[in-house]
Amino acid sequence: METQEKRKRIYSAMQPSGLITLGNYLGALNNWVKLQDDYDCLFCVANMHAITVRQDPAKLRKQSRDLLMQFLAVGLDPQKNIIYYQSHVPQHAELSWILNCYTYMGELNRMTQFKDKAAKHADNINAGLYTYPVLMAADILLYQADLVPVGEDQRQHLEITRDIAERFNNLYGETFVVPDAYIGKVGARIMALQEPDRKMSKSDENKNNTITILDEPAQIMNKIKRAMTDSENEVRFAPEKPGISNLLSIYSAVTGKTIAEAEKEFAGVGYGTFKTAVGEAVVARLEPIRTKVSDLEKNKDYLDAIIKEGAQKAERIASRTLEKAQKKVGFPPKIR
Ligand code: ATP
Ligand code: LTN
């Protein structure tokens, strides 16, 4: 008899579009690590999403493996969670096709990430970039996830996922769990260091805008020292002070102190002293992760075993949901 209450399921993913930034870490990954003990979790390397902008194949392959290693290095436990490559589970593409037929162009036209990326890659506005949110909905719905821990920038994609799921359920009866976004209180939106009016992003060409989790201590100190601030001399969180506010958010997220506590701590000190303290706190937090990655790099078989097992476990769950959806829309069952 089933006596234990079923644990809620968590699903999240990240694109292998470069090294994980402090934004990815504080906005998403760090929350994944905290949630892994209390939920059934799946974490995916979204390599199918990554090709919506042009990638170099060899580099994409390497970055995908690197991302998986970084997942492990920050503390995701492959015994507790399913960690896998999106492209290893064909059900993502298959469900995505079905959901495409239940998503309106009007809805996709409103997606701000599409508008941003289309502007940035004006020479390659492909259909995949446009239907990116539908593939993301398929990712989440395939696993009947209850909660999706992401940074603030993904809120709109979660909304459309919910709308698609509800539309499908209304038409055909309960098929998908309608997921909720899980967005942390601190670090949900880390801004670019030199342009604090836009988010820190893995694929940013200006490397001084981002701190990656594999940056050396000296690089981190340097980038923070060069971060844009303002002409005042007061460490205070305020909309008209985006640079200082961003550094305060970073400090608060890596140390666990509140913004108010941090403001108090740096009352009356200059920006130089403040920046040194932020840099040191970031270095202290990232240093163990860097060491762990270099250990994992030496262990090919261990990583391969995780990749193989992750794909098998994920496919088992995904195939059940896909079959259910196929049946609902009227596809005949396979004759076995
Ligand atoms: P790209 O530059 O290729 O678009 P990205 O850095 O925006 O990549 P994603 O792979 O799209 O990162 O996102 C991975 C996770 O990190 C998502 O949950 C996203 O919300 C979160 N995230 C991305 N950037 C930030 C940020 N600046 N602050 C907080 N969270 C972020
Ligand atoms: N679009 C996401 C990455 C992503 C994702 C997902 C996140 C792809 N599939 C499913 C959560 C759930 C991004 O962060 N840019």
PDB file of C-alpha atoms in Angstrom, residues 19 124 134 156 202 226 234 258-259:
ATOM      1  CA  LEU A  19      30.407  28.993 -18.874  1.00  0.00           C
ATOM      2  CA  ASN A 124      19.410  34.470 -38.128  1.00  0.00           C
ATOM      3  CA  VAL A 134       7.112  25.715 -26.898  1.00  0.00           C
ATOM      4  CA  GLN A 156       7.165  34.857 -19.025  1.00  0.00           C
ATOM      5  CA  LYS A 202      26.483  33.681 -20.517  1.00  0.00           C
ATOM      6  CA  ARG A 226      35.965  47.795 -12.896  1.00  0.00           C
ATOM      7  CA  GLU A 234      27.137  56.012  -0.790  1.00  0.00           C
ATOM      8  CA  THR A 258      20.176  40.890   3.812  1.00  0.00           C
ATOM      9  CA  ILE A 259      20.521  44.032   1.686  1.00  0.00           C
TER      10      ILE A 259
END
